[in-house]
Amino acid sequence: MGTEVEAFEEEWAEYCKAKYCVGVSSCTDALYLTLKAMGIGGEQVITTPATFFATAQAIIASGNFPAFVDIDETGNLPPMDFGNHTALPVHLYGRPGEWKGKRVIEDSAQAHGLSLSGLASCYSFYPTKNLGAMGQAGAVVTNDLGLANEIRNLRTYGEVGRFVHYRLTGNHRMDELQAAILRVKLPFLDGWNLARRAVALMYEVRLESVSDVIHLPKDHPQHNYHIFAIRTKDRDSLASYLKGEGIQTAVRYPVPMHLQPVLRHLQYHEGDFPNAEAWAKENLSLPMYPEMSYEQVEYVCEKIKEWVRKR
Ligand SMILES: *Cc1c(COP(=O)(O)O)cnc(C)c1O
């Protein structure tokens, strides 16, 4: 946590149009520390069942409970005003959601390029994200100075003043080397996001003719296409067909949060969130990265159409 971390914090705050940024060790830790810094415990935190486990994990690790709400046709929690409730919505796949409220923490792990709109926004710089370090890193941005300062203290064992600790957290420092790498890569981020949007557009044009079988993602002008996920009823059959043709795909995510074995005690059941459950069964991430060529997209689309014809 030297000059590179400090400089990156300044640059990332500016990039996210926020006043303050605290660099930490991962997005999982960013979410956890933000909830801890808000000083809540035993509270219900509204969140989505369609996310990576880190979202729900942070709520539980901070001593709170996830209160799941079903997603809409975009994959996100529907646009809503959470009022005074604490909420932890996710901009899934990098598609911006529209939420209001005084206590909204955005899980922006997949949404690099999206400015702060809630109380705080948490980012991941895991190597596979749109802006990736060469190891683990994350950050919180906020306009609330008190919150930023508290997260700073909690980042290093709840230390205020040298070797004086007043709250229990852990070691959540951002690594100086990762910050230096992120500073080199940051100027390229907008270009990479734009290139991803171009790949998405190619997919949309090329798959239009089979869009009754292959449901395309709902676009948004600020969608950064961290993930380009289509939906189809025979998802596993399509995935194995593409694999046979040398095309790697992925499922993000196959098990919704309310059905995770470790959350059994919350007593949610199959059928509680039909949209999220259908999403988990039908989603398939197609290859997506900024350097993907027209020929590569064309090849993937040809093979998908072949599968549709042979089905
Ligand atoms: C990657 C990811 C995280 C966790 O980020 P880490 O930096 O790996 O801890 C949290 N939430 C979502 C939605 C993610 O995609």
JSON list of N, CA and C and ligand atoms in Angstrom, two decimals, residues 26-28 31 51-52 54-55 90 107 109-110 124-126 129 136-137 253, ligand 1:
[
{"chain": "A", "resi": 26, "resn": "SER", "atom": "N", "xyz": [-9.74, -7.80, -2.95]},
{"chain": "A", "resi": 26, "resn": "SER", "atom": "CA", "xyz": [-10.63, -8.47, -3.91]},
{"chain": "A", "resi": 26, "resn": "SER", "atom": "C", "xyz": [-11.99, -7.80, -3.83]},
{"chain": "A", "resi": 27, "resn": "CYS", "atom": "N", "xyz": [-12.87, -8.14, -4.76]},
{"chain": "A", "resi": 27, "resn": "CYS", "atom": "CA", "xyz": [-14.23, -7.60, -4.69]},
{"chain": "A", "resi": 27, "resn": "CYS", "atom": "C", "xyz": [-15.00, -8.25, -3.54]},
{"chain": "A", "resi": 28, "resn": "THR", "atom": "N", "xyz": [-14.73, -9.53, -3.31]},
{"chain": "A", "resi": 28, "resn": "THR", "atom": "CA", "xyz": [-15.37, -10.21, -2.17]},
{"chain": "A", "resi": 28, "resn": "THR", "atom": "C", "xyz": [-15.09, -9.42, -0.89]},
{"chain": "A", "resi": 31, "resn": "LEU", "atom": "N", "xyz": [-16.93, -5.93, -0.85]},
{"chain": "A", "resi": 31, "resn": "LEU", "atom": "CA", "xyz": [-18.34, -6.04, -0.46]},
{"chain": "A", "resi": 31, "resn": "LEU", "atom": "C", "xyz": [-18.45, -6.24, 1.06]},
{"chain": "A", "resi": 51, "resn": "THR", "atom": "N", "xyz": [-26.25, -14.66, -9.37]},
{"chain": "A", "resi": 51, "resn": "THR", "atom": "CA", "xyz": [-24.96, -14.00, -9.24]},
{"chain": "A", "resi": 51, "resn": "THR", "atom": "C", "xyz": [-23.89, -15.02, -8.92]},
{"chain": "A", "resi": 52, "resn": "PHE", "atom": "N", "xyz": [-22.65, -14.55, -8.83]},
{"chain": "A", "resi": 52, "resn": "PHE", "atom": "CA", "xyz": [-21.57, -15.37, -8.32]},
{"chain": "A", "resi": 52, "resn": "PHE", "atom": "C", "xyz": [-21.69, -15.41, -6.80]},
{"chain": "A", "resi": 54, "resn": "ALA", "atom": "N", "xyz": [-19.91, -14.92, -4.33]},
{"chain": "A", "resi": 54, "resn": "ALA", "atom": "CA", "xyz": [-19.26, -13.89, -3.50]},
{"chain": "A", "resi": 54, "resn": "ALA", "atom": "C", "xyz": [-20.26, -12.86, -2.98]},
{"chain": "A", "resi": 55, "resn": "THR", "atom": "N", "xyz": [-21.29, -12.56, -3.76]},
{"chain": "A", "resi": 55, "resn": "THR", "atom": "CA", "xyz": [-22.27, -11.55, -3.37]},
{"chain": "A", "resi": 55, "resn": "THR", "atom": "C", "xyz": [-22.99, -11.99, -2.08]},
{"chain": "A", "resi": 90, "resn": "VAL", "atom": "N", "xyz": [-26.60, -6.64, -8.29]},
{"chain": "A", "resi": 90, "resn": "VAL", "atom": "CA", "xyz": [-25.45, -6.96, -9.14]},
{"chain": "A", "resi": 90, "resn": "VAL", "atom": "C", "xyz": [-25.74, -6.51, -10.57]},
{"chain": "A", "resi": 107, "resn": "ASP", "atom": "N", "xyz": [-22.78, -4.31, -6.62]},
{"chain": "A", "resi": 107, "resn": "ASP", "atom": "CA", "xyz": [-21.74, -5.29, -6.96]},
{"chain": "A", "resi": 107, "resn": "ASP", "atom": "C", "xyz": [-21.41, -5.06, -8.43]},
{"chain": "A", "resi": 109, "resn": "ALA", "atom": "N", "xyz": [-18.59, -5.95, -9.86]},
{"chain": "A", "resi": 109, "resn": "ALA", "atom": "CA", "xyz": [-17.44, -6.82, -10.19]},
{"chain": "A", "resi": 109, "resn": "ALA", "atom": "C", "xyz": [-17.33, -7.06, -11.69]},
{"chain": "A", "resi": 110, "resn": "GLN", "atom": "N", "xyz": [-18.48, -7.01, -12.39]},
{"chain": "A", "resi": 110, "resn": "GLN", "atom": "CA", "xyz": [-18.48, -7.29, -13.83]},
{"chain": "A", "resi": 110, "resn": "GLN", "atom": "C", "xyz": [-18.75, -6.02, -14.64]},
{"chain": "A", "resi": 124, "resn": "SER", "atom": "N", "xyz": [-14.12, -5.70, -8.95]},
{"chain": "A", "resi": 124, "resn": "SER", "atom": "CA", "xyz": [-13.12, -6.77, -8.89]},
{"chain": "A", "resi": 124, "resn": "SER", "atom": "C", "xyz": [-12.11, -6.55, -10.00]},
{"chain": "A", "resi": 125, "resn": "PHE", "atom": "N", "xyz": [-10.86, -6.82, -9.71]},
{"chain": "A", "resi": 125, "resn": "PHE", "atom": "CA", "xyz": [-9.82, -6.80, -10.75]},
{"chain": "A", "resi": 125, "resn": "PHE", "atom": "C", "xyz": [-9.19, -8.18, -10.90]},
{"chain": "A", "resi": 126, "resn": "TYR", "atom": "N", "xyz": [-9.99, -9.19, -10.60]},
{"chain": "A", "resi": 126, "resn": "TYR", "atom": "CA", "xyz": [-9.60, -10.58, -10.86]},
{"chain": "A", "resi": 126, "resn": "TYR", "atom": "C", "xyz": [-9.20, -10.67, -12.34]},
{"chain": "A", "resi": 129, "resn": "LYS", "atom": "N", "xyz": [-11.69, -10.34, -15.36]},
{"chain": "A", "resi": 129, "resn": "LYS", "atom": "CA", "xyz": [-12.66, -9.24, -15.47]},
{"chain": "A", "resi": 129, "resn": "LYS", "atom": "C", "xyz": [-12.22, -8.26, -16.57]},
{"chain": "A", "resi": 136, "resn": "GLN", "atom": "N", "xyz": [-5.06, -11.10, -7.45]},
{"chain": "A", "resi": 136, "resn": "GLN", "atom": "CA", "xyz": [-6.29, -10.61, -6.83]},
{"chain": "A", "resi": 136, "resn": "GLN", "atom": "C", "xyz": [-6.20, -9.12, -6.54]},
{"chain": "A", "resi": 137, "resn": "ALA", "atom": "N", "xyz": [-7.30, -8.42, -6.78]},
{"chain": "A", "resi": 137, "resn": "ALA", "atom": "CA", "xyz": [-7.42, -7.03, -6.36]},
{"chain": "A", "resi": 137, "resn": "ALA", "atom": "C", "xyz": [-8.87, -6.60, -6.48]},
{"chain": "A", "resi": 253, "resn": "TYR", "atom": "N", "xyz": [-24.66, -18.57, -13.99]},
{"chain": "A", "resi": 253, "resn": "TYR", "atom": "CA", "xyz": [-24.11, -19.58, -13.08]},
{"chain": "A", "resi": 253, "resn": "TYR", "atom": "C", "xyz": [-25.11, -20.72, -13.03]},
{"chain": "B", "resi": 1, "resn": "LIG", "atom": "C1", "xyz": [-15.88, -11.93, -9.72]},
{"chain": "B", "resi": 1, "resn": "LIG", "atom": "C2", "xyz": [-17.06, -11.53, -8.94]},
{"chain": "B", "resi": 1, "resn": "LIG", "atom": "C3", "xyz": [-16.99, -11.28, -7.56]},
{"chain": "B", "resi": 1, "resn": "LIG", "atom": "C4", "xyz": [-15.76, -11.55, -6.76]},
{"chain": "B", "resi": 1, "resn": "LIG", "atom": "O1", "xyz": [-14.66, -10.83, -7.14]},
{"chain": "B", "resi": 1, "resn": "LIG", "atom": "P1", "xyz": [-13.22, -11.22, -6.54]},
{"chain": "B", "resi": 1, "resn": "LIG", "atom": "O2", "xyz": [-12.38, -10.03, -6.85]},
{"chain": "B", "resi": 1, "resn": "LIG", "atom": "O3", "xyz": [-12.78, -12.45, -7.25]},
{"chain": "B", "resi": 1, "resn": "LIG", "atom": "O4", "xyz": [-13.39, -11.43, -5.09]},
{"chain": "B", "resi": 1, "resn": "LIG", "atom": "C5", "xyz": [-18.11, -10.81, -6.92]},
{"chain": "B", "resi": 1, "resn": "LIG", "atom": "N1", "xyz": [-19.27, -10.64, -7.55]},
{"chain": "B", "resi": 1, "resn": "LIG", "atom": "C6", "xyz": [-19.40, -10.91, -8.87]},
{"chain": "B", "resi": 1, "resn": "LIG", "atom": "C7", "xyz": [-20.72, -10.68, -9.53]},
{"chain": "B", "resi": 1, "resn": "LIG", "atom": "C8", "xyz": [-18.31, -11.38, -9.60]},
{"chain": "B", "resi": 1, "resn": "LIG", "atom": "O5", "xyz": [-18.43, -11.66, -10.90]}
]
